[in-house]
Short mmCIF file of C-alpha atoms and ligand atoms in Angstrom, two decimals:
data_model
loop_
_atom_site.label_atom_id
_atom_site.label_comp_id
_atom_site.label_asym_id
_atom_site.label_seq_id
_atom_site.Cartn_x
_atom_site.Cartn_y
_atom_site.Cartn_z
CA UNK A 254 140.62 103.46 185.13
CA UNK A 255 140.98 103.27 188.88
CA UNK A 256 143.46 100.53 189.75
CA UNK A 257 141.73 97.42 190.95
CA UNK A 258 143.18 95.44 193.82
CA UNK A 259 144.23 92.03 192.59
CA UNK A 260 142.67 89.29 194.64
CA UNK A 261 145.08 86.63 195.74
CA UNK A 262 142.37 84.58 197.39
CA UNK A 263 142.38 81.89 194.73
CA UNK A 264 146.14 81.53 194.79
CA UNK A 265 145.85 80.52 198.41
CA UNK A 266 142.88 78.22 197.92
CA UNK A 267 143.69 74.72 198.98
CA UNK A 268 143.18 72.77 195.79
CA UNK A 269 142.12 69.16 195.89
CA UNK A 270 145.22 68.11 194.04
CA UNK A 271 147.52 69.49 196.68
CA UNK A 272 145.83 67.54 199.39
CA UNK A 273 147.87 64.66 200.68
CA UNK A 274 144.63 62.96 201.76
CA UNK A 275 144.88 60.28 199.09
CA UNK A 276 148.03 59.04 200.71
CA UNK A 277 150.17 58.76 197.57
CA UNK A 278 151.59 62.27 197.54
CA UNK A 279 155.11 61.17 198.37
CA UNK A 280 155.11 58.45 195.74
CA UNK A 281 153.76 60.83 193.10
CA UNK A 282 156.52 63.34 193.67
CA UNK A 283 159.09 60.77 192.55
CA UNK A 284 157.30 59.97 189.26
CA UNK A 285 158.35 61.30 185.90
CA UNK A 286 156.06 62.08 182.98
CA UNK A 287 157.11 58.97 181.08
CA UNK A 288 155.80 56.84 183.96
CA UNK A 289 152.25 57.98 183.25
CA UNK A 290 149.95 55.13 182.29
CA UNK A 291 147.16 55.39 179.68
CA UNK A 292 144.72 54.89 182.53
CA UNK A 293 146.09 58.00 184.23
CA UNK A 294 145.66 59.96 180.98
CA UNK A 295 142.07 58.76 180.70
CA UNK A 296 141.37 59.73 184.32
CA UNK A 297 142.79 63.19 183.63
CA UNK A 298 140.53 63.61 180.58
CA UNK A 299 137.54 62.50 182.65
CA UNK A 300 138.45 65.01 185.37
CA UNK A 301 138.63 67.80 182.79
CA UNK A 302 135.18 66.86 181.48
CA UNK A 303 133.74 66.68 184.99
CA UNK A 304 135.09 70.12 185.87
CA UNK A 305 133.70 71.62 182.66
CA UNK A 306 130.28 70.06 183.23
CA UNK A 307 130.15 71.19 186.84
CA UNK A 308 130.77 74.73 185.63
CA UNK A 309 127.80 74.29 183.27
CA UNK A 310 125.04 75.92 185.30
CA UNK A 311 127.04 79.13 185.60
CA UNK A 312 128.78 79.05 182.25
CA UNK A 313 125.63 78.04 180.37
CA UNK A 314 124.20 74.92 178.76
CA UNK A 315 126.10 75.53 175.53
CA UNK A 316 129.31 75.13 177.51
CA UNK A 317 128.18 71.77 178.91
CA UNK A 318 127.26 70.62 175.45
CA UNK A 319 130.63 71.76 174.12
CA UNK A 320 132.40 69.80 176.88
CA UNK A 321 130.43 66.62 176.08
CA UNK A 322 131.11 66.99 172.36
CA UNK A 323 134.81 67.61 172.92
CA UNK A 324 135.04 64.60 175.20
CA UNK A 325 133.05 62.35 172.87
CA UNK A 326 134.96 63.22 169.70
CA UNK A 327 138.37 63.09 171.38
CA UNK A 328 137.79 59.77 173.10
CA UNK A 329 136.27 58.32 169.91
CA UNK A 330 139.39 59.38 168.08
CA UNK A 331 142.04 58.29 170.58
CA UNK A 332 140.58 55.90 173.16
CA UNK A 333 140.64 52.63 171.20
CA UNK A 334 144.33 53.12 170.36
CA UNK A 335 145.13 54.35 173.85
CA UNK A 336 143.79 51.09 175.26
CA UNK A 337 145.11 48.68 172.62
CA UNK A 338 148.46 50.25 171.66
CA UNK A 339 149.26 52.94 174.23
CA UNK A 340 152.78 53.47 172.90
CA UNK A 341 151.41 54.55 169.49
CA UNK A 342 149.42 57.44 170.94
CA UNK A 343 151.10 60.79 171.47
CA UNK A 344 149.59 62.05 174.72
CA UNK A 345 150.59 65.68 174.07
CA UNK A 346 148.55 65.59 170.83
CA UNK A 347 145.54 64.05 172.62
CA UNK A 348 145.54 66.79 175.25
CA UNK A 349 146.07 69.57 172.72
CA UNK A 350 143.19 68.33 170.56
CA UNK A 351 140.93 68.11 173.60
CA UNK A 352 141.89 71.62 174.73
CA UNK A 353 141.14 73.16 171.33
CA UNK A 354 137.71 71.53 171.36
CA UNK A 355 136.91 72.60 174.92
CA UNK A 356 137.09 76.30 174.06
CA UNK A 357 138.52 79.50 175.53
CA UNK A 358 139.60 78.43 179.03
CA UNK A 359 141.51 75.45 177.78
CA UNK A 360 142.96 77.21 174.74
CA UNK A 361 144.36 79.81 177.15
CA UNK A 362 145.73 77.09 179.42
CA UNK A 363 147.30 75.49 176.34
CA UNK A 364 148.90 78.81 175.36
CA UNK A 365 150.25 79.19 178.88
CA UNK A 366 151.94 75.81 178.60
CA UNK A 367 153.32 76.74 175.17
CA UNK A 368 154.83 79.93 176.52
CA UNK A 369 156.40 78.38 179.61
CA UNK A 370 159.33 76.29 178.45
CA UNK A 371 160.99 76.75 181.81
CA UNK A 372 158.09 74.91 183.45
CA UNK A 373 156.90 72.13 181.18
CA UNK A 374 158.34 69.18 179.29
CA UNK A 375 159.64 69.91 175.81
CA UNK A 376 157.18 67.67 173.93
CA UNK A 377 154.21 69.46 175.52
CA UNK A 378 155.63 72.93 174.90
CA UNK A 379 156.19 72.10 171.23
CA UNK A 380 152.78 70.45 170.82
CA UNK A 381 150.87 73.28 172.51
CA UNK A 382 152.53 75.81 170.20
CA UNK A 383 150.03 74.44 167.70
CA UNK A 384 147.06 75.28 169.94
CA UNK A 385 144.94 77.33 167.57
CA UNK A 386 143.27 80.49 168.74
CA UNK A 387 141.14 81.19 165.70
CA UNK A 388 137.44 80.65 166.00
CA UNK A 389 134.36 80.95 163.83
CA UNK A 390 133.26 84.59 164.04
CA UNK A 391 130.14 85.21 166.10
CA UNK A 392 127.19 86.68 164.19
CA UNK A 393 127.03 90.45 164.04
CA UNK A 394 123.78 90.54 166.05
CA UNK A 395 125.57 88.96 169.05
CA UNK A 396 128.50 91.39 168.87
CA UNK A 397 126.15 94.34 168.40
CA UNK A 398 124.34 93.38 171.59
CA UNK A 399 127.61 93.48 173.57
CA UNK A 400 128.61 96.86 172.11
CA UNK A 401 125.20 98.39 172.85
CA UNK A 402 125.13 96.99 176.38
CA UNK A 403 128.53 98.50 177.09
CA UNK A 404 128.39 101.77 175.13
CA UNK A 405 124.72 102.47 174.45
CA UNK A 406 123.03 102.64 171.03
CA UNK A 407 125.54 102.19 168.22
CA UNK A 408 124.06 105.03 166.17
CA UNK A 409 124.92 107.49 168.99
CA UNK A 410 128.66 106.83 168.68
CA UNK A 411 129.44 105.29 165.30
CA UNK A 412 128.37 106.43 161.86
CA UNK A 413 129.22 103.01 160.40
CA UNK A 414 130.56 99.62 161.44
CA UNK A 415 131.87 96.89 159.19
CA UNK A 416 129.84 93.86 160.19
CA UNK A 417 132.46 91.48 158.84
CA UNK A 418 135.11 91.12 161.54
CA UNK A 419 138.76 91.92 160.96
CA UNK A 420 139.69 89.04 163.26
CA UNK A 421 138.06 86.55 165.61
CA UNK A 422 139.87 84.66 168.39
CA UNK A 423 138.74 82.77 171.48
CA UNK A 424 138.25 85.85 173.64
CA UNK A 425 137.58 88.73 171.28
CA UNK A 426 136.32 89.77 167.88
CA UNK A 427 137.60 92.92 166.14
CA UNK A 428 135.47 95.19 163.89
CA UNK A 429 136.36 98.34 161.95
CA UNK A 430 134.10 101.37 162.51
CA UNK A 431 133.86 105.11 161.93
CA UNK A 432 133.34 107.56 164.80
CA UNK A 433 130.30 109.75 164.42
CA UNK A 434 131.88 112.72 166.19
CA UNK A 435 135.10 113.06 164.16
CA UNK A 436 134.75 110.71 161.20
CA UNK A 437 137.88 108.91 162.39
CA UNK A 438 138.36 105.25 161.49
CA UNK A 439 138.68 103.07 164.60
CA UNK A 440 138.68 99.42 165.56
CA UNK A 441 136.39 97.99 168.22
CA UNK A 442 137.71 94.99 170.12
CA UNK A 443 134.68 93.22 171.55
CA UNK A 444 134.81 90.51 174.19
CA UNK A 445 132.67 87.54 173.28
CA UNK A 446 129.60 87.23 175.53
CA UNK A 447 129.85 84.96 178.58
CA UNK A 448 133.56 84.40 178.05
CA UNK A 449 134.34 86.02 181.39
CA UNK A 450 131.77 83.89 183.20
CA UNK A 451 133.04 80.87 181.39
CA UNK A 452 136.62 81.46 182.51
CA UNK A 453 136.04 82.99 185.90
CA UNK A 454 133.13 80.90 187.09
CA UNK A 455 134.71 77.72 185.91
CA UNK A 456 134.67 76.38 189.44
CA UNK A 457 136.87 73.49 188.65
CA UNK A 458 139.26 75.47 186.57
CA UNK A 459 142.02 75.96 189.06
CA UNK A 460 141.62 72.36 190.11
CA UNK A 461 141.92 71.25 186.50
CA UNK A 462 144.94 73.49 185.96
CA UNK A 463 146.63 71.93 188.92
CA UNK A 464 145.67 68.43 187.74
CA UNK A 465 147.14 69.15 184.30
CA UNK A 466 150.26 70.68 185.83
CA UNK A 467 150.66 67.74 188.13
CA UNK A 468 150.30 65.39 185.19
CA UNK A 469 152.85 67.24 183.09
CA UNK A 470 155.20 68.05 185.91
CA UNK A 471 155.05 65.23 188.45
CA UNK A 472 158.32 66.36 189.95
CA UNK A 473 156.56 69.29 191.56
CA UNK A 474 158.91 69.71 194.44
CA UNK A 475 160.95 71.91 192.08
CA UNK A 476 158.05 74.08 191.09
CA UNK A 477 155.56 75.77 193.30
CA UNK A 478 152.34 74.49 191.79
CA UNK A 479 150.13 76.87 193.70
CA UNK A 480 152.18 79.81 192.45
CA UNK A 481 151.89 78.55 188.88
CA UNK A 482 148.12 78.07 189.22
CA UNK A 483 147.91 81.61 190.60
CA UNK A 484 149.99 82.86 187.65
CA UNK A 485 147.66 81.26 185.13
CA UNK A 486 144.61 82.69 186.83
CA UNK A 487 146.08 86.17 186.96
CA UNK A 488 147.27 86.21 183.35
CA UNK A 489 143.83 85.04 182.19
CA UNK A 490 141.98 87.61 184.24
CA UNK A 491 144.28 90.29 182.87
CA UNK A 492 143.52 89.26 179.31
CA UNK A 493 139.80 89.51 180.07
CA UNK A 494 140.09 93.05 181.30
CA UNK A 495 140.20 95.42 178.32
CA UNK A 496 140.56 98.39 180.67
CA UNK A 497 143.85 96.85 181.73
CA UNK A 498 144.87 96.30 178.09
CA UNK A 499 143.90 99.91 177.40
CA UNK A 500 146.08 101.09 180.31
CA UNK A 501 149.00 99.04 178.99
CA UNK A 502 148.53 100.50 175.51
CA UNK A 503 148.41 104.02 176.93
CA UNK A 504 151.54 103.38 179.05
CA UNK A 505 153.38 102.06 176.00
CA UNK A 506 152.42 105.16 174.01
CA UNK A 507 153.64 107.31 176.89
CA UNK A 508 156.94 105.41 176.91
CA UNK A 509 157.28 106.11 173.15
CA UNK A 510 156.44 109.75 173.68
CA UNK A 511 158.80 110.25 176.64
CA UNK A 512 161.66 108.81 174.62
CA UNK A 513 160.86 110.77 171.44
CA UNK A 514 160.11 107.57 169.59
CA UNK A 515 156.72 108.40 168.13
CA UNK A 516 158.33 109.22 164.80
CA UNK A 517 159.59 105.66 164.51
CA UNK A 518 156.83 103.67 166.15
CA UNK A 519 153.38 103.89 167.59
CA UNK A 520 150.67 102.03 169.46
CA UNK A 521 146.97 102.73 168.92
CA UNK A 522 145.46 105.77 170.62
CA UNK A 523 142.80 104.47 172.97
CA UNK A 524 139.41 106.13 173.33
CA UNK A 525 139.08 105.71 177.08
CA UNK A 526 135.56 107.13 177.20
CA UNK A 527 134.55 104.32 174.80
CA UNK A 528 136.40 101.58 176.64
CA UNK A 529 135.04 99.21 179.27
CA UNK A 530 136.20 95.84 180.59
CA UNK A 531 134.53 94.20 177.59
CA UNK A 532 134.86 96.69 174.75
CA UNK A 533 137.89 98.67 173.65
CA UNK A 534 137.79 101.34 170.97
CA UNK A 535 141.11 102.45 169.53
CA UNK A 536 142.70 104.18 166.58
CA UNK A 537 142.92 101.97 163.52
CA UNK A 538 146.53 101.57 162.51
CA UNK A 539 146.80 101.40 158.74
CA UNK A 540 149.38 98.90 157.78
CA UNK A 541 150.16 95.27 157.27
CA UNK A 542 151.57 92.59 159.47
CA UNK A 543 155.34 92.80 159.46
CA UNK A 544 155.64 89.37 157.91
CA UNK A 545 152.68 89.68 155.59
CA UNK A 546 153.47 88.36 152.12
CA UNK A 547 152.54 91.62 150.38
CA UNK A 548 154.76 93.55 152.75
CA UNK A 549 157.66 91.31 151.97
CA UNK A 550 157.39 92.08 148.29
CA UNK A 551 157.73 95.78 149.16
CA UNK A 552 160.59 94.98 151.48
CA UNK A 553 162.38 92.97 148.84
CA UNK A 554 162.18 95.93 146.46
CA UNK A 555 163.45 98.25 149.17
CA UNK A 556 165.67 96.24 151.54
CA UNK A 557 166.56 99.33 153.60
CA UNK A 558 162.93 99.65 154.65
CA UNK A 559 162.82 96.12 155.97
CA UNK A 560 166.10 96.56 157.82
CA UNK A 561 165.02 99.82 159.42
CA UNK A 562 161.61 98.53 160.39
CA UNK A 563 162.82 95.43 162.15
CA UNK A 564 165.76 97.20 163.81
CA UNK A 565 163.41 99.88 165.08
CA UNK A 566 160.94 97.29 166.39
CA UNK A 567 163.70 95.37 168.11
CA UNK A 568 165.36 98.50 169.53
CA UNK A 569 162.12 99.79 170.92
CA UNK A 570 160.93 96.51 172.37
CA UNK A 571 164.32 95.93 174.03
CA UNK A 572 164.39 99.42 175.41
CA UNK A 573 160.90 98.97 176.83
CA UNK A 574 162.04 95.79 178.59
CA UNK A 575 164.78 97.64 180.39
CA UNK A 576 162.96 100.88 181.11
CA UNK A 577 159.33 99.91 181.77
CA UNK A 578 157.89 97.87 184.64
CA UNK A 579 156.50 95.35 182.15
CA UNK A 580 157.16 94.21 178.59
CA UNK A 581 154.97 93.19 175.65
CA UNK A 582 155.17 89.41 175.94
CA UNK A 583 153.32 88.52 172.75
CA UNK A 584 155.18 90.24 169.92
CA UNK A 585 154.42 87.60 167.30
CA UNK A 586 154.30 88.63 163.66
CA UNK A 587 150.55 89.43 163.79
CA UNK A 588 151.08 91.96 166.55
CA UNK A 589 153.77 93.98 164.74
CA UNK A 590 152.58 96.13 161.86
CA UNK A 591 154.48 97.96 159.16
CA UNK A 592 152.41 101.13 158.80
CA UNK A 593 151.74 103.02 155.59
CA UNK A 594 153.80 105.94 156.91
CA UNK A 595 156.83 103.65 157.44
CA UNK A 596 156.50 103.44 161.23
CA UNK A 597 156.21 100.27 163.27
CA UNK A 598 152.87 99.65 164.96
CA UNK A 599 152.71 97.61 168.18
CA UNK A 600 149.27 96.18 168.97
CA UNK A 601 147.65 93.77 171.45
CA UNK A 602 148.92 94.53 174.93
CA UNK A 603 146.77 91.82 176.52
CA UNK A 604 149.73 89.66 177.54
CA UNK A 605 152.55 91.41 179.31
CA UNK A 606 155.48 90.04 181.26
CA UNK A 607 157.21 91.44 184.30
CA UNK A 608 160.73 90.81 185.44
CA UNK A 609 161.83 90.93 189.04
CA UNK A 610 164.85 92.90 190.22
CA UNK A 611 166.85 89.68 190.55
CA UNK A 612 166.12 88.51 187.01
CA UNK A 613 166.67 92.00 185.63
CA UNK A 614 170.12 92.19 187.23
CA UNK A 615 171.02 88.70 186.02
CA UNK A 616 169.82 89.49 182.49
CA UNK A 617 172.02 92.59 182.46
CA UNK A 618 175.02 90.49 183.55
CA UNK A 619 174.12 87.88 180.96
CA UNK A 620 173.93 90.52 178.22
CA UNK A 621 177.30 91.96 179.17
CA UNK A 622 178.84 88.49 179.14
CA UNK A 623 177.24 87.76 175.78
CA UNK A 624 178.71 90.95 174.32
CA UNK A 625 182.14 90.01 175.59
CA UNK A 626 181.75 86.44 174.28
CA UNK A 627 182.34 85.34 177.83
CA UNK A 628 180.54 82.02 178.19
CA UNK A 629 181.82 81.61 181.75
CA UNK A 630 180.25 84.96 182.63
CA UNK A 631 177.03 83.83 180.99
CA UNK A 632 177.05 80.64 183.03
CA UNK A 633 177.58 82.70 186.18
CA UNK A 634 174.73 85.06 185.28
CA UNK A 635 172.38 82.12 184.67
CA UNK A 636 173.43 80.73 188.04
CA UNK A 637 172.54 84.05 189.66
CA UNK A 638 169.12 83.96 188.04
CA UNK A 639 168.16 80.35 188.58
CA UNK A 640 167.36 78.34 191.64
CA UNK A 641 169.48 75.42 192.67
CA UNK A 642 170.25 73.39 195.72
CA UNK A 643 173.58 72.04 194.55
CA UNK A 644 176.97 73.23 193.36
CA UNK A 645 177.05 74.06 189.62
CA UNK A 646 180.15 73.14 187.60
CA UNK A 647 180.72 76.49 185.89
CA UNK A 648 183.43 75.19 183.50
CA UNK A 649 181.20 72.43 182.12
CA UNK A 650 178.16 74.72 182.02
CA UNK A 651 180.05 77.34 179.99
CA UNK A 652 181.21 74.71 177.48
CA UNK A 653 177.58 73.66 177.02
CA UNK A 654 176.58 77.30 176.50
CA UNK A 655 179.28 77.66 173.84
CA UNK A 656 177.72 74.80 171.91
CA UNK A 657 174.22 76.37 172.03
CA UNK A 658 175.58 79.73 170.88
CA UNK A 659 177.29 78.11 167.90
CA UNK A 660 174.01 76.51 166.97
CA UNK A 661 172.14 79.80 167.43
CA UNK A 662 174.45 81.41 164.90
CA UNK A 663 173.97 78.61 162.42
CA UNK A 664 170.17 78.79 162.08
CA UNK A 665 169.09 78.80 158.48
CA UNK A 666 166.45 81.21 157.25
CA UNK A 667 163.96 80.20 154.60
CA UNK A 668 163.32 83.10 152.25
CA UNK A 669 162.11 82.50 148.73
CA UNK A 670 161.87 85.30 146.23
CA UNK A 671 160.17 84.99 142.84
CA UNK A 672 160.08 87.33 139.86
CA UNK A 673 156.56 87.74 138.46
CA UNK A 674 155.63 88.01 134.78
CA UNK A 675 154.83 91.72 135.20
CA UNK A 676 158.35 92.39 136.47
CA UNK A 677 157.42 92.75 140.13
CA UNK A 678 159.02 90.69 142.84
CA UNK A 679 157.26 88.72 145.56
CA UNK A 680 158.76 87.06 148.55
CA UNK A 681 157.72 84.45 151.04
CA UNK A 682 159.10 83.66 154.42
CA UNK A 683 158.51 80.53 156.35
CA UNK A 684 158.78 81.39 160.02
CA UNK A 685 159.21 78.17 161.87
CA UNK A 686 157.94 78.71 165.41
CA UNK A 687 158.96 75.21 166.37
CA UNK A 688 162.57 75.90 165.53
CA UNK A 689 162.57 79.05 167.64
CA UNK A 690 161.09 77.10 170.51
CA UNK A 691 163.62 74.34 170.07
CA UNK A 692 166.48 76.82 170.37
CA UNK A 693 164.97 78.24 173.49
CA UNK A 694 164.42 74.77 174.86
CA UNK A 695 168.05 74.01 174.22
CA UNK A 696 169.14 76.93 176.37
CA UNK A 697 166.73 75.87 179.08
CA UNK A 698 167.78 72.24 178.75
CA UNK A 699 171.48 73.03 179.04
CA UNK A 700 170.76 75.14 182.09
CA UNK A 701 168.60 72.48 183.68
CA UNK A 702 171.13 69.75 182.89
CA UNK A 703 173.55 71.80 184.90
CA UNK A 704 171.25 71.68 187.89
CA UNK A 705 169.46 75.04 187.58
CA UNK A 706 165.77 75.91 187.37
CA UNK A 707 165.10 79.18 185.50
CA UNK A 708 162.16 81.45 186.30
CA UNK A 709 159.22 81.51 183.86
CA UNK A 710 159.63 85.22 183.19
CA UNK A 711 163.07 84.50 181.71
CA UNK A 712 161.46 81.99 179.33
CA UNK A 713 159.04 84.64 178.07
CA UNK A 714 161.87 87.10 177.55
CA UNK A 715 164.11 84.69 175.68
CA UNK A 716 161.27 83.52 173.50
CA UNK A 717 160.60 87.09 172.36
CA UNK A 718 164.29 87.67 171.73
CA UNK A 719 164.52 84.57 169.61
CA UNK A 720 161.54 85.78 167.57
CA UNK A 721 163.37 89.03 166.95
CA UNK A 722 166.54 87.17 166.12
CA UNK A 723 164.61 85.37 163.41
CA UNK A 724 162.96 88.56 162.06
CA UNK A 725 166.40 90.18 161.91
CA UNK A 726 167.81 87.33 159.91
CA UNK A 727 164.91 87.66 157.50
CA UNK A 728 164.62 91.41 157.15
CA UNK A 729 168.12 92.60 158.00
CA UNK A 730 170.33 89.73 156.86
CA UNK A 731 173.42 91.92 156.66
CA UNK A 732 173.36 92.76 160.34
CA UNK A 733 175.45 90.23 162.21
CA UNK A 734 173.94 90.53 165.65
CA UNK A 735 176.74 88.76 167.46
CA UNK A 736 179.69 90.49 165.79
CA UNK A 737 178.51 93.76 164.26
CA UNK A 738 179.99 96.79 166.03
CA UNK A 739 176.71 98.66 165.53
CA UNK A 740 174.94 96.08 167.62
CA UNK A 741 174.22 97.04 171.19
CA UNK A 742 173.55 94.36 173.70
CA UNK A 743 172.09 95.24 177.05
CA UNK A 744 172.67 98.94 176.42
CA UNK A 745 176.39 98.59 175.58
CA UNK A 746 177.95 98.26 172.17
CA UNK A 747 180.66 95.69 171.60
CA UNK A 748 183.11 98.56 171.09
CA UNK A 749 182.28 100.16 174.40
CA UNK A 750 182.75 96.84 176.16
CA UNK A 751 186.19 96.47 174.63
CA UNK A 752 187.11 99.94 175.80
CA UNK A 753 186.56 101.95 172.60
CA UNK A 754 184.03 104.73 172.32
CA UNK A 755 180.52 103.44 171.89
CA UNK A 756 177.07 104.91 172.04
CA UNK A 757 175.85 105.72 175.50
CA UNK A 758 172.60 104.65 177.06
CA UNK A 759 170.51 107.66 176.06
CA UNK A 760 171.52 107.23 172.41
CA UNK A 761 170.49 103.64 172.08
CA UNK A 762 167.69 104.13 169.61
CA UNK A 763 168.81 105.00 166.12
CA UNK A 764 168.34 103.31 162.82
CA UNK A 765 171.69 101.55 162.84
CA UNK A 766 171.88 100.15 166.32
CA UNK A 767 170.38 97.03 167.72
CA UNK A 768 169.77 96.45 171.39
CA UNK A 769 169.51 92.84 172.42
CA UNK A 770 168.43 91.93 175.88
CA UNK A 771 168.60 88.18 175.88
N1 ATP B 135 144.44 99.15 166.42
C1 ATP B 135 144.39 98.28 165.41
N2 ATP B 135 144.56 98.71 164.15
C2 ATP B 135 144.51 97.86 163.11
N3 ATP B 135 144.27 96.52 163.23
C3 ATP B 135 144.07 96.05 164.46
C4 ATP B 135 144.13 96.88 165.62
N4 ATP B 135 143.90 96.11 166.70
C5 ATP B 135 143.71 94.86 166.25
N5 ATP B 135 143.82 94.81 164.91
C6 ATP B 135 143.67 93.59 164.05
O1 ATP B 135 142.90 92.63 164.73
C7 ATP B 135 143.69 91.44 164.99
C8 ATP B 135 143.36 90.88 166.36
O2 ATP B 135 143.62 91.85 167.35
P1 ATP B 135 144.32 91.49 168.73
O3 ATP B 135 145.65 90.85 168.44
O4 ATP B 135 144.31 92.69 169.59
O5 ATP B 135 143.27 90.42 169.27
P2 ATP B 135 143.49 89.12 170.12
O6 ATP B 135 142.14 88.52 170.28
O7 ATP B 135 144.23 89.48 171.35
O8 ATP B 135 144.35 88.21 169.15
P3 ATP B 135 145.68 87.33 169.40
O9 ATP B 135 145.86 87.16 170.87
O10 ATP B 135 145.39 86.05 168.67
O11 ATP B 135 146.84 88.09 168.75
C9 ATP B 135 145.13 91.90 164.82
O12 ATP B 135 145.97 90.85 164.41
C10 ATP B 135 145.02 92.97 163.77
O13 ATP B 135 144.96 92.39 162.47
#
């Protein structure tokens, strides 16, 4: 795994959309999203189609056909209404539907929008949360071809492979197999054929990204569009590189090992000799998704287990944020497993986030202020993190923060438990992603209303923390994160902040302590 230099060439490419040649650049900068006309939406959709078709010769005829179909079905569905009653059509829904139908590149772009509440308008962030990344599995013969091209004849390495996939998403398909050499059960994550060409050779892709960004964020003086386009490109290329994902997984395991955490949590052992950019072979973790219904029934019968599992996951994730150069930025329920041996399993290190020194320092200040219930301090920390060109009214800002915090504490959790005829208990939890996003958006909104623009990396971090907040409320309802003396925020317990003895940094991870880095 020799490190590859990251090309920045595309980030510097002069994109058509940035050109001021059409003469209306200055006017456009003053527009807001609500000023967009249906005709502009139609032109955008046509541009997307054109870019996808132009990429056809390199991405394959199937891609061109897919683009035509997506365009035809979406316009058939929405165009008549868009022309006759524009106000009755929700543009975010039109774009999201189109993206899902256009395939991998656009699904990934949609997910980027969904995970960037500091960059995009609320209605688009909420709508793109629904962007589905589940696809029809590819036939086994296609997947087999990829494996054999990358690793040689299957029979040389594997004694058996389950031809029915464990999962299938836009980029990869996952199959369970047994290693011939040791008899160990493994999973093979296989990149779908031509996906890399489709994404990378999509000549118009960066142009389309910029067009979409410009459409969603007309006020682009505040945001550096070229930087955002570069960000999207880089995060997509990273997801396409399984050697990179393997390195991340290995680094996370090393972090667990160095901190003596392997007894509480693990990440799959990667078989580097069986890993390429397109295929990754790793240890199969035996467990169930943390919020799987069957798991919950176990948890309900043994509440301590649920509490310990989620506290451990939260502790470890938070610690990794503060002590590693990157953090797992996609810890949704499907990527956290409760293993048969009681440990927590972290999987899928394809999407990671990085925080700069400046944000890291501000997050630490923010955490300390949060622990001390010091909303003025929180306002100051957010000021230190964000960008602004005017004076912020700290007193008003801190009052607004107070209101959001009160609402954060008041979030209801939906847990239903039923007793079955055979005496067992089952439970069901409705995790409402939209509500989590709304809370995050509220923080961002309050900050923006006070004249500050927060960096995207902060959005990723807060979103993960809000997920954990929700899991805690579900699985460890007796832990009051904001007031419990066992809770550690930003590496300091509430007691230690108020001058009493509290756990020190090195002792942060134990079953009873929670570390929250906002
Ligand atoms: N090491 C593993 N052990 C057991 N199951 C695994 C392992 N890796 C992946 N899986 C299963 O395969 C599914 C998909 O894997 P993964 O999340 O890595 O793929 P993905 O294409 O990046 O999906 P997404 O981005 O939608 O989460 C997981 O949700 C999990 O059920």
